[in-house]
Coordinates of N, CA and C in Angstrom, one line a residue:
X1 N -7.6 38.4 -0.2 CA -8.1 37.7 -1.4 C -7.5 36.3 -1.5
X2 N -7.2 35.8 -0.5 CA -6.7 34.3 -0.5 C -7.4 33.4 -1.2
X3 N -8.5 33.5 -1.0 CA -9.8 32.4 -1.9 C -9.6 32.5 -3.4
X4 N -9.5 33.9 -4.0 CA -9.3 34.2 -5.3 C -7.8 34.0 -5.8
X5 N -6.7 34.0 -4.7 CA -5.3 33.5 -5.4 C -5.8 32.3 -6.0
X6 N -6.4 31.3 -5.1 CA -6.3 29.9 -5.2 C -6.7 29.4 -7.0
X7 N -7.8 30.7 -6.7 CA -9.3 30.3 -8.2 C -7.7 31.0 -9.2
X8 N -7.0 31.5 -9.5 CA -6.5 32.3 -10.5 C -4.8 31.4 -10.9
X9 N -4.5 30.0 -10.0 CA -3.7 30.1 -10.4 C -3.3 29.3 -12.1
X10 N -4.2 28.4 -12.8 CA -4.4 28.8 -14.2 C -5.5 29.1 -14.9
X11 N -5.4 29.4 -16.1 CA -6.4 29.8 -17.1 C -7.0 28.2 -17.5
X12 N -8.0 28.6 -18.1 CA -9.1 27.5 -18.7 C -8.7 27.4 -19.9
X13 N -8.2 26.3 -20.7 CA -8.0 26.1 -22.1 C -9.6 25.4 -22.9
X14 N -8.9 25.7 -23.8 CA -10.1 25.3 -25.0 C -9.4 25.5 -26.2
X15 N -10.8 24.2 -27.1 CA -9.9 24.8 -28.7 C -9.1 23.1 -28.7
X16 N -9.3 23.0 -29.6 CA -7.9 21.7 -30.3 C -6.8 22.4 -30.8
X17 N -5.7 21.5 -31.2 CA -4.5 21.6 -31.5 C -4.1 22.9 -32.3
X18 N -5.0 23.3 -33.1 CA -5.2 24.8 -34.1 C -5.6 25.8 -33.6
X19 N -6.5 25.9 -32.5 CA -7.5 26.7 -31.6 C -7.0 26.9 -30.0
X20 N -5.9 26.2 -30.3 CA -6.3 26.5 -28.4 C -6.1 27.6 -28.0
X21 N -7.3 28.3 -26.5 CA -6.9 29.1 -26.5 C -7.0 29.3 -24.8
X22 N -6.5 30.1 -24.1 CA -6.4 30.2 -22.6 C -7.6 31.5 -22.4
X23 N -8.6 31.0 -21.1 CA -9.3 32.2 -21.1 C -9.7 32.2 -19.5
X24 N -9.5 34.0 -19.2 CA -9.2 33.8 -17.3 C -10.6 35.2 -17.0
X25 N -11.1 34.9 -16.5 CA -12.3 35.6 -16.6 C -12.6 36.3 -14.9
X26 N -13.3 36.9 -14.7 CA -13.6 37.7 -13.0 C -14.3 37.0 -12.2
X27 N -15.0 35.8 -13.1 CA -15.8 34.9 -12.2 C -14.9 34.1 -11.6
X28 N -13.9 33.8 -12.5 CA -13.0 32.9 -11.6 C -11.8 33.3 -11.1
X29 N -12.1 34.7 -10.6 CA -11.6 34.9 -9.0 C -12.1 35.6 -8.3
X30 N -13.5 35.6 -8.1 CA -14.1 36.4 -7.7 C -15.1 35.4 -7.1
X31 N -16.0 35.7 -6.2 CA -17.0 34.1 -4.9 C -18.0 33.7 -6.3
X32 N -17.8 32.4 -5.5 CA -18.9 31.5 -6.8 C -20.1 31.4 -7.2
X33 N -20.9 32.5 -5.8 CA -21.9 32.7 -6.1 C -22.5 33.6 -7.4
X34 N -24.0 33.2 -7.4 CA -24.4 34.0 -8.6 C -24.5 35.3 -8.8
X35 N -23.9 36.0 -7.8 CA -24.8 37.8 -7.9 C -23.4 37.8 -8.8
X36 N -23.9 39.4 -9.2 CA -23.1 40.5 -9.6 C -22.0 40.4 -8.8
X37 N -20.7 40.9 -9.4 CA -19.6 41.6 -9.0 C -19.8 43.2 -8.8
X38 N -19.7 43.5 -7.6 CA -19.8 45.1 -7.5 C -18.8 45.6 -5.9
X39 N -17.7 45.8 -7.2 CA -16.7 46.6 -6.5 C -16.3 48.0 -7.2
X40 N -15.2 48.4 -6.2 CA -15.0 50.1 -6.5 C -13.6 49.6 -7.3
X41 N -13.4 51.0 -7.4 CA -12.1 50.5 -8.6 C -10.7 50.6 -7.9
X42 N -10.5 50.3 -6.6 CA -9.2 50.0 -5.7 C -9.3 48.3 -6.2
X43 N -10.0 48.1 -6.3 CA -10.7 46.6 -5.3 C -10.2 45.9 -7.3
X44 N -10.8 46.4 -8.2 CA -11.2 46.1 -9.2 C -9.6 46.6 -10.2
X45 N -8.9 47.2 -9.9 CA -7.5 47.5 -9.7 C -6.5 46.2 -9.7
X46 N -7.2 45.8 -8.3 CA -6.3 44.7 -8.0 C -6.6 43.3 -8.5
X47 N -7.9 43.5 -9.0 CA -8.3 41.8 -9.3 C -7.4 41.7 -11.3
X48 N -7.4 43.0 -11.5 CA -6.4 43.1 -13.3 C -4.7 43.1 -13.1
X49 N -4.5 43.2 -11.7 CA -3.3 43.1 -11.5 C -3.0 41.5 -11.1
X50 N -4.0 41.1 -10.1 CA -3.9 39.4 -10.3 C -4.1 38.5 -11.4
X51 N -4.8 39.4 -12.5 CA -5.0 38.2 -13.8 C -3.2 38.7 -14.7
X52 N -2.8 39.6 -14.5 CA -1.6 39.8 -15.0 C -0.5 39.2 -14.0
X53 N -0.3 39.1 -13.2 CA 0.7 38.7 -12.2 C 0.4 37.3 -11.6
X54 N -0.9 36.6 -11.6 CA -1.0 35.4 -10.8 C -1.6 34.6 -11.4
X55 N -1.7 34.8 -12.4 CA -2.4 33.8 -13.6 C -1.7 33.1 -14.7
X56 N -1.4 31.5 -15.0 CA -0.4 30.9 -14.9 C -0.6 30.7 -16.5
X57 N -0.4 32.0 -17.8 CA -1.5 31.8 -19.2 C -0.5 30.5 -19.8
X58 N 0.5 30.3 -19.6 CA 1.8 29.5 -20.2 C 2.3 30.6 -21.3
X59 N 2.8 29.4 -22.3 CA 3.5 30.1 -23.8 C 2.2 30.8 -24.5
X60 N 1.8 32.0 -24.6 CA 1.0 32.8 -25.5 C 1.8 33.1 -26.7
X61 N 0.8 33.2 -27.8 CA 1.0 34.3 -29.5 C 0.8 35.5 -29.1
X62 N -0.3 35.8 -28.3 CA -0.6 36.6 -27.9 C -1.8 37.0 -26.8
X63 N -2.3 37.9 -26.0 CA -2.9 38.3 -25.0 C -3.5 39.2 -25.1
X64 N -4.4 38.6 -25.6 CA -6.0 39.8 -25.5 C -6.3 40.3 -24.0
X65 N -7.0 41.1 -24.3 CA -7.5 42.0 -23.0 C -8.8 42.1 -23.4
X66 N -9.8 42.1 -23.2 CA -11.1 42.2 -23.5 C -11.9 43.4 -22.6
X67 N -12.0 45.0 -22.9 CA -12.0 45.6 -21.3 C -13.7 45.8 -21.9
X68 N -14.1 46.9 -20.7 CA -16.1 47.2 -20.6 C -15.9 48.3 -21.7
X69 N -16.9 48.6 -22.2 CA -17.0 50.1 -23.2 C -16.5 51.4 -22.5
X70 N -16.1 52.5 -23.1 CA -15.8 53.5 -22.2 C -14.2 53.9 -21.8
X71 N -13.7 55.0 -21.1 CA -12.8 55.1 -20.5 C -12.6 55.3 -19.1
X72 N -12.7 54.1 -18.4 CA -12.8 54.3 -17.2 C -11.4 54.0 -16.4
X73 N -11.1 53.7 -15.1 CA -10.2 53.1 -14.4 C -9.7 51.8 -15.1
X74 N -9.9 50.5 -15.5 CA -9.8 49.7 -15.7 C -8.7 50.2 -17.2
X75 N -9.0 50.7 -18.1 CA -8.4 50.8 -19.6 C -7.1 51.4 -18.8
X76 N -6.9 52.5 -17.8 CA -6.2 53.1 -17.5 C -4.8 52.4 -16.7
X77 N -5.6 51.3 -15.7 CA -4.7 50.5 -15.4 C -3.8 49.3 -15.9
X78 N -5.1 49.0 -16.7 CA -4.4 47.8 -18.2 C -3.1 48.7 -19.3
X79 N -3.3 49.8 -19.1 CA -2.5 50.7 -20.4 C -0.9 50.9 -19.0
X80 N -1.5 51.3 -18.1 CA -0.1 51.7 -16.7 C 0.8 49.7 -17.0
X81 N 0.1 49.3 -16.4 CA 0.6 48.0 -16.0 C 1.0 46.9 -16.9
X82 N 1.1 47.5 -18.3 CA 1.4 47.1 -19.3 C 2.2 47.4 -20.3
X83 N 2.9 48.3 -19.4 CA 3.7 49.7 -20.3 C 4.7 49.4 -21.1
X84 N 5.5 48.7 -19.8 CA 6.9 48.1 -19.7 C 6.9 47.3 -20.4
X85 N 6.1 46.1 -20.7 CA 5.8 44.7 -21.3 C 5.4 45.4 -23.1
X86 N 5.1 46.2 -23.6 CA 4.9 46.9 -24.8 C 4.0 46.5 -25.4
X87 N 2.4 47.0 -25.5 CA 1.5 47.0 -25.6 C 1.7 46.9 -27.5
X88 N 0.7 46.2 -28.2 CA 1.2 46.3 -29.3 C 0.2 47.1 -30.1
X89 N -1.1 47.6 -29.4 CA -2.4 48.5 -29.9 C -3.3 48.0 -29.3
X90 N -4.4 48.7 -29.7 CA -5.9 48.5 -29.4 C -6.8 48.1 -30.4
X91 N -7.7 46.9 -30.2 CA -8.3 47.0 -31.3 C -9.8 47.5 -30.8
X92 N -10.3 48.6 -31.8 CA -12.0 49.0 -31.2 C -13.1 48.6 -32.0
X93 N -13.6 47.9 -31.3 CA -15.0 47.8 -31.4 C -16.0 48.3 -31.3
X94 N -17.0 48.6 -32.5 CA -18.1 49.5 -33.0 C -19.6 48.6 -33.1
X95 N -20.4 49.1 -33.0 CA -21.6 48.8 -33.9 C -22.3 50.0 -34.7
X96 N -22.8 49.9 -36.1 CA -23.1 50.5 -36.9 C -23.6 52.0 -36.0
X97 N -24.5 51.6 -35.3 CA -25.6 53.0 -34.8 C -24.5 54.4 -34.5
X98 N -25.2 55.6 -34.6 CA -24.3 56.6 -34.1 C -23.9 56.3 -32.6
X99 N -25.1 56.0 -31.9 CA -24.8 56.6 -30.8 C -23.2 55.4 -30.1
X100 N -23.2 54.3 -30.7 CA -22.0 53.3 -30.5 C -21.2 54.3 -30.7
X101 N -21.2 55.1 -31.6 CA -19.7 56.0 -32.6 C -19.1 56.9 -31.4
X102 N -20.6 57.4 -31.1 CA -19.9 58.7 -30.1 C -19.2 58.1 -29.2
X103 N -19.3 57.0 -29.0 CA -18.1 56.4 -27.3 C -17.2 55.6 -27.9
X104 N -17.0 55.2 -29.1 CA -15.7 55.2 -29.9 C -15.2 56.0 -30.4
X105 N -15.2 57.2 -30.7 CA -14.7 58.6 -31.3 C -14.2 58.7 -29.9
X106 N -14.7 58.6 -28.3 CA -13.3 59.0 -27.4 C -12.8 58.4 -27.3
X107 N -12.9 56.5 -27.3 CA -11.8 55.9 -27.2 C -10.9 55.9 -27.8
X108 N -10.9 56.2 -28.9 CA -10.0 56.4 -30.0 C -8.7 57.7 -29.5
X109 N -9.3 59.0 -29.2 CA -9.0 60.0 -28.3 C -8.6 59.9 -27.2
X110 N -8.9 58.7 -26.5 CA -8.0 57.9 -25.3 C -7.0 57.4 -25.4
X111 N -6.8 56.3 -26.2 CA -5.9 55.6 -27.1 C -4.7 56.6 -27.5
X112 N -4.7 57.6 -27.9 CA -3.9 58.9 -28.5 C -3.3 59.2 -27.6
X113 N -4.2 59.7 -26.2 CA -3.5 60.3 -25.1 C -2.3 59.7 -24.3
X114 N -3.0 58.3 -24.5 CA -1.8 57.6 -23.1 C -0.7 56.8 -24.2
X115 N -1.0 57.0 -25.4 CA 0.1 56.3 -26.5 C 0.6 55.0 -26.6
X116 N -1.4 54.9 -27.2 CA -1.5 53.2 -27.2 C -2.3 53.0 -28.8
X117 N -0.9 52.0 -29.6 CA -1.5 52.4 -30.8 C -2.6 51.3 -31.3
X118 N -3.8 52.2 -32.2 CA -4.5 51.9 -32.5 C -4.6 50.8 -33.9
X119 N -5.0 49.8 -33.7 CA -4.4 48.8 -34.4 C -5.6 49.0 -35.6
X120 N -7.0 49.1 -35.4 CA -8.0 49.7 -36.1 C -9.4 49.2 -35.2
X121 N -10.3 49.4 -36.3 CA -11.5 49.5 -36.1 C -12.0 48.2 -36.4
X122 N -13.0 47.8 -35.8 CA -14.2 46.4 -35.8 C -15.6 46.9 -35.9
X123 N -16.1 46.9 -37.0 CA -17.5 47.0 -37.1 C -18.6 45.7 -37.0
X124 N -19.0 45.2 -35.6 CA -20.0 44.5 -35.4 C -21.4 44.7 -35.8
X125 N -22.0 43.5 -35.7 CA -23.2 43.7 -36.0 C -23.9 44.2 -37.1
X126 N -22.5 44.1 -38.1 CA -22.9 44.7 -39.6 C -23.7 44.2 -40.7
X127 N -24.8 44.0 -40.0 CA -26.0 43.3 -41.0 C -26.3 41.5 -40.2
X128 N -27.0 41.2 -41.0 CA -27.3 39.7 -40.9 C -27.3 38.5 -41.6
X129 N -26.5 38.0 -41.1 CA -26.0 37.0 -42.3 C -27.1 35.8 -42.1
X130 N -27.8 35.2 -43.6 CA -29.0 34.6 -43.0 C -28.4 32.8 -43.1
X131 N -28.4 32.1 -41.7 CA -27.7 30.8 -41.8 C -27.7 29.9 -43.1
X132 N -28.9 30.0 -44.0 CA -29.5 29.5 -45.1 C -29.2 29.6 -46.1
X133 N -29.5 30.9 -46.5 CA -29.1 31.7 -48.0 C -27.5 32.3 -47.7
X134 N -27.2 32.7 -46.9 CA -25.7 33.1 -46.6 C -26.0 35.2 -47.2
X135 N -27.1 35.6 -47.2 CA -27.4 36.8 -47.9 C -27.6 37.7 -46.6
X136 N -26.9 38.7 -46.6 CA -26.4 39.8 -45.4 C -27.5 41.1 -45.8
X137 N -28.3 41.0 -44.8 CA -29.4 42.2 -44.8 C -28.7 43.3 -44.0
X138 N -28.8 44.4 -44.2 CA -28.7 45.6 -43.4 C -29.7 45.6 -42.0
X139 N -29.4 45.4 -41.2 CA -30.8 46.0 -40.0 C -30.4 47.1 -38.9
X140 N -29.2 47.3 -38.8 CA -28.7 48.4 -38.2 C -28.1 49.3 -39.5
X141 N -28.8 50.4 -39.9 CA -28.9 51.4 -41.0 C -27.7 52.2 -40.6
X142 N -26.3 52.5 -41.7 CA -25.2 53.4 -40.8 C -25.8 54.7 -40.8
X143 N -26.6 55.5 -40.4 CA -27.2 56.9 -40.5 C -26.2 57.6 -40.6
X144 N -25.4 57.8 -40.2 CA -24.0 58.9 -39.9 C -22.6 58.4 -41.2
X145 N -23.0 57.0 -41.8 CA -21.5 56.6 -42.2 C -21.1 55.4 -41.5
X146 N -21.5 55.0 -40.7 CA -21.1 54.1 -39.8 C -19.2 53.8 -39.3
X147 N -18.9 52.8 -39.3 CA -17.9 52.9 -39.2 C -16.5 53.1 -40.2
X148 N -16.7 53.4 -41.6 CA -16.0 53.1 -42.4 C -15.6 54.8 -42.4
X149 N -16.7 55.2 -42.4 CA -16.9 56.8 -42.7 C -15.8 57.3 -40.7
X150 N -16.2 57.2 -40.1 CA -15.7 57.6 -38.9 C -14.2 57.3 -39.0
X151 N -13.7 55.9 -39.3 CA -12.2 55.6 -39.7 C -11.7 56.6 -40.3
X152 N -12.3 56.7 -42.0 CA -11.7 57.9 -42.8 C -11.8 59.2 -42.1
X153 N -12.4 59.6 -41.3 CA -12.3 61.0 -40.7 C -11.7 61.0 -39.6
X154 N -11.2 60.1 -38.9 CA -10.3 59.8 -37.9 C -8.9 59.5 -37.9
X155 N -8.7 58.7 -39.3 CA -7.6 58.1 -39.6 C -7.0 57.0 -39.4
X156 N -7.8 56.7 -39.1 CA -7.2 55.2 -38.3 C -8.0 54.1 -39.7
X157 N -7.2 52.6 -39.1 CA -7.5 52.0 -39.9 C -8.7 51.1 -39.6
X158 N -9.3 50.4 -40.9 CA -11.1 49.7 -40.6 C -10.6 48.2 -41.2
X159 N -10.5 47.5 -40.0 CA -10.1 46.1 -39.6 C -11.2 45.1 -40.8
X160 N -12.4 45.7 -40.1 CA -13.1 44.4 -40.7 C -14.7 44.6 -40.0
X161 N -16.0 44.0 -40.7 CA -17.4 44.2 -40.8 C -17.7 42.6 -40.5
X162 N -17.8 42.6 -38.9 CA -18.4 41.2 -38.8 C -20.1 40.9 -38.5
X163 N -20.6 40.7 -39.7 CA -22.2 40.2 -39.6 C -22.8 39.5 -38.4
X164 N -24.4 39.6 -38.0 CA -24.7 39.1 -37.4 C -25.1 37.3 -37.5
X165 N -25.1 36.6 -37.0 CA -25.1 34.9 -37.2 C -25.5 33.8 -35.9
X166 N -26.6 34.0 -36.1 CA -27.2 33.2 -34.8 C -26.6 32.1 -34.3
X167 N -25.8 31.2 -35.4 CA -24.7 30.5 -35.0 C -23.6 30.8 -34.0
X168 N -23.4 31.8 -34.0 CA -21.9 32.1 -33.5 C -22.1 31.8 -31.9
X169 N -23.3 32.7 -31.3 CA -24.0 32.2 -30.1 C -24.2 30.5 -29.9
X170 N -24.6 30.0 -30.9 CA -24.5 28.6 -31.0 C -23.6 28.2 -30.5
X171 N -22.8 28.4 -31.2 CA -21.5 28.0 -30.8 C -20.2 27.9 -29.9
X172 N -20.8 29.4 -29.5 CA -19.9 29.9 -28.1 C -20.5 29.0 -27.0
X173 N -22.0 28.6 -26.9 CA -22.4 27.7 -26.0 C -22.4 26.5 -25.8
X174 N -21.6 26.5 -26.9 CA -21.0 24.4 -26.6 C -19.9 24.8 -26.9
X175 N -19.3 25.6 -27.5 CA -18.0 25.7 -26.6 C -17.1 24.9 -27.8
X176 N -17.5 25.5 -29.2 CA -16.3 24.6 -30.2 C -16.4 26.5 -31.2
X177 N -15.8 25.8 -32.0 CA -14.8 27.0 -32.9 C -16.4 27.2 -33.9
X178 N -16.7 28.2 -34.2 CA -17.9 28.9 -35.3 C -17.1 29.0 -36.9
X179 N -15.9 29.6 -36.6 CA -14.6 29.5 -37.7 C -14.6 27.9 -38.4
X180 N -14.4 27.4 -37.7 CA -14.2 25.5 -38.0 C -15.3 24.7 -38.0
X181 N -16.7 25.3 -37.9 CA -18.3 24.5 -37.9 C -18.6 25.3 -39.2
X182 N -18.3 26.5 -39.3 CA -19.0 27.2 -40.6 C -18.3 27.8 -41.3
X183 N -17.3 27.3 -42.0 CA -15.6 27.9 -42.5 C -16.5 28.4 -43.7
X184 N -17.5 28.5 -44.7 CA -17.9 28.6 -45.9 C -18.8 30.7 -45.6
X185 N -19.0 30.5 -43.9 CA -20.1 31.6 -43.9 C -19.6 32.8 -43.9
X186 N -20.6 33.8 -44.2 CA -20.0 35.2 -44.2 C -19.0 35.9 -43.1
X187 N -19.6 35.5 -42.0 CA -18.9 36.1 -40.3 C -17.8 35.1 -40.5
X188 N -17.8 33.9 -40.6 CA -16.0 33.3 -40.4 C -15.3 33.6 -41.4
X189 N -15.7 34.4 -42.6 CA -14.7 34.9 -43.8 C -14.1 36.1 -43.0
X190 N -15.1 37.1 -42.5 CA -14.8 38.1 -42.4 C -13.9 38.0 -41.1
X191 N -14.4 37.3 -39.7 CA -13.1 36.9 -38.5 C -11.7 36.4 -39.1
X192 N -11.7 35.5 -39.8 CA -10.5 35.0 -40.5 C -9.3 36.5 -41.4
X193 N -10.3 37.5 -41.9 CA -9.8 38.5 -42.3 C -8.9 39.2 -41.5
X194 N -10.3 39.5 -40.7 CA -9.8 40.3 -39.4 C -8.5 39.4 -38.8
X195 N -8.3 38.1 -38.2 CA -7.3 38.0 -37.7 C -6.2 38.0 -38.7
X196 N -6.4 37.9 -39.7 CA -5.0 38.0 -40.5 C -4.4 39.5 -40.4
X197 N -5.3 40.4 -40.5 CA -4.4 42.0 -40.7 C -4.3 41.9 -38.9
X198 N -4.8 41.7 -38.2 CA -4.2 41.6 -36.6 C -2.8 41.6 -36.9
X199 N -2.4 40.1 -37.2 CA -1.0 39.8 -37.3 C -0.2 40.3 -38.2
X200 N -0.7 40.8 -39.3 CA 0.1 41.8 -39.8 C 0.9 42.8 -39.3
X201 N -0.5 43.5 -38.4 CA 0.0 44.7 -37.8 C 1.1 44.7 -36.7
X202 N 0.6 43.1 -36.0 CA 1.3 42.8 -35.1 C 3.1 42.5 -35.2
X203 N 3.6 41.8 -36.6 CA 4.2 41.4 -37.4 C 4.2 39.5 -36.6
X204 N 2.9 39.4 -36.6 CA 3.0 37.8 -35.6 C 3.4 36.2 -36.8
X205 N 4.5 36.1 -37.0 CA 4.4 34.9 -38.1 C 3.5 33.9 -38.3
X206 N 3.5 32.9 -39.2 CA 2.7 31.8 -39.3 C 1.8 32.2 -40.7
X207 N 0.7 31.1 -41.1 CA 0.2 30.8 -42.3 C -1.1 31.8 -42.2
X208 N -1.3 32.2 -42.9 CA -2.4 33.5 -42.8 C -3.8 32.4 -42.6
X209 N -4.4 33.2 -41.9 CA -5.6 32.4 -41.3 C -6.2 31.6 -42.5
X210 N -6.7 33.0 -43.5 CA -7.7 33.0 -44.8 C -7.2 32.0 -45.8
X211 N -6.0 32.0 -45.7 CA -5.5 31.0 -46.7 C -5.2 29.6 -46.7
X212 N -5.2 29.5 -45.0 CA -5.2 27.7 -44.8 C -6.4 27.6 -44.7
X213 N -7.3 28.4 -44.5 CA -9.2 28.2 -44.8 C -9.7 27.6 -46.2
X214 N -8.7 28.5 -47.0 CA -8.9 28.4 -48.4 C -8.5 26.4 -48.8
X215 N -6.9 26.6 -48.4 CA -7.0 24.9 -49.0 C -7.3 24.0 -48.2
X216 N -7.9 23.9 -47.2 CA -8.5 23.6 -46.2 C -9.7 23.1 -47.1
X217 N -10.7 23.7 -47.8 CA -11.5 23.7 -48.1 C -11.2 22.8 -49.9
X218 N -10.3 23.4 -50.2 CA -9.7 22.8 -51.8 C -9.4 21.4 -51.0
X219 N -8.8 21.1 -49.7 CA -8.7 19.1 -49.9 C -10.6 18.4 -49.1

């Protein structure tokens, strides 16, 4: 894998002086061409051992891991290879429908096993926030309770309900902050939430997201 040392030795920043953030991804260590990545999970093993060992993030707050849905090899080796370094939880990601629930009801049951604590729950896609009116329609109906209902019966805790906002896509494709273009909208109230109880849980210092939004907005 000499080709992909070369691609991995730093991360891609982004973000201004409030935002910046490092982000190291499989395309960039993996050939530049356009197919699919399709490897087995020796192969796929070693490329999460190279983004933890050969990837140059600098000073972090902290280090997301972003893994696929499911419990496969990959959660297993991110949880092994991260043991010692002390993992500070998981946060899980939902969308309203049942059938999302049933493969978060094991993750959660994963999480438990290998004694990785669950920081809480994220309910995506919780409605639609309309760019205009700012008025949040339901279009994924919780049939079962959705996520709030699964928390309480699980016990774990329910982070935060982030709306749908055709912006956010906007914005991830030019590549600036959705938080800092639409600080007033439903989805950047509710992300700003969410990362505040993150750090809570985390016990990570600094000015609570929501609140420098707030006088941010008051000057």
């Amino acid at each position: 894998m000499s080709q992909s040392t070369d691609l991995c030795v730093g991360a891609a920043q982004s973000g201004g002086p409030r935002h910046q953030s490092h982000c190291g991804t499989a395309s960039q260590c993996a050939s530049q061409d356009p197919h699919s990545v399709i490897w087995r999970g020796p192969r796929k093993n070693g490329l999460i051992k190279q983004f933890l060992r050969d990837v140059d993030w600098g000073a972090l707050d902290v280090l997301l891991v972003d893994t696929p849905p499911g419990t496969s090899d990959e959660h297993l080796s991110i949880v092994q290879l991260l043991k010692e370094a002390g993992l500070d939880g998981a946060v899980v990601v939902t969308t309203p429908q049942e059938v999302a629930l049933l493969d978060v009801r094991k993750e959660i049951q994963f999480c438990r096993k290998v004694g990785v604590p669950i920081l809480g729950v994220v309910e995506n896609m919780a409605g639609f926030a309309c760019p205009r009116c700012q008025t949040v329609t339901e279009i994924f109906p919780p049939t079962t309770g959705g996520a709030e209902r699964m928390c309480a019966d699980m016990n774990v805790p329910m982070l935060a309900r982030i709306p749908l906002d055709p912006r956010i896509g906007q914005c991830c494709d030019e590549g600036v902050s959705f938080v800092t273009r639409h600080p007033e909208s439903p989805a950047a109230n509710a992300l700003r939430e969410l990362v505040d109880r993150i750090r809570l849980q985390i016990n990570l210092d600094g000015e609570p997201v929501a609140a420098a939004a707030a006088s941010g907005a008051e000057r």
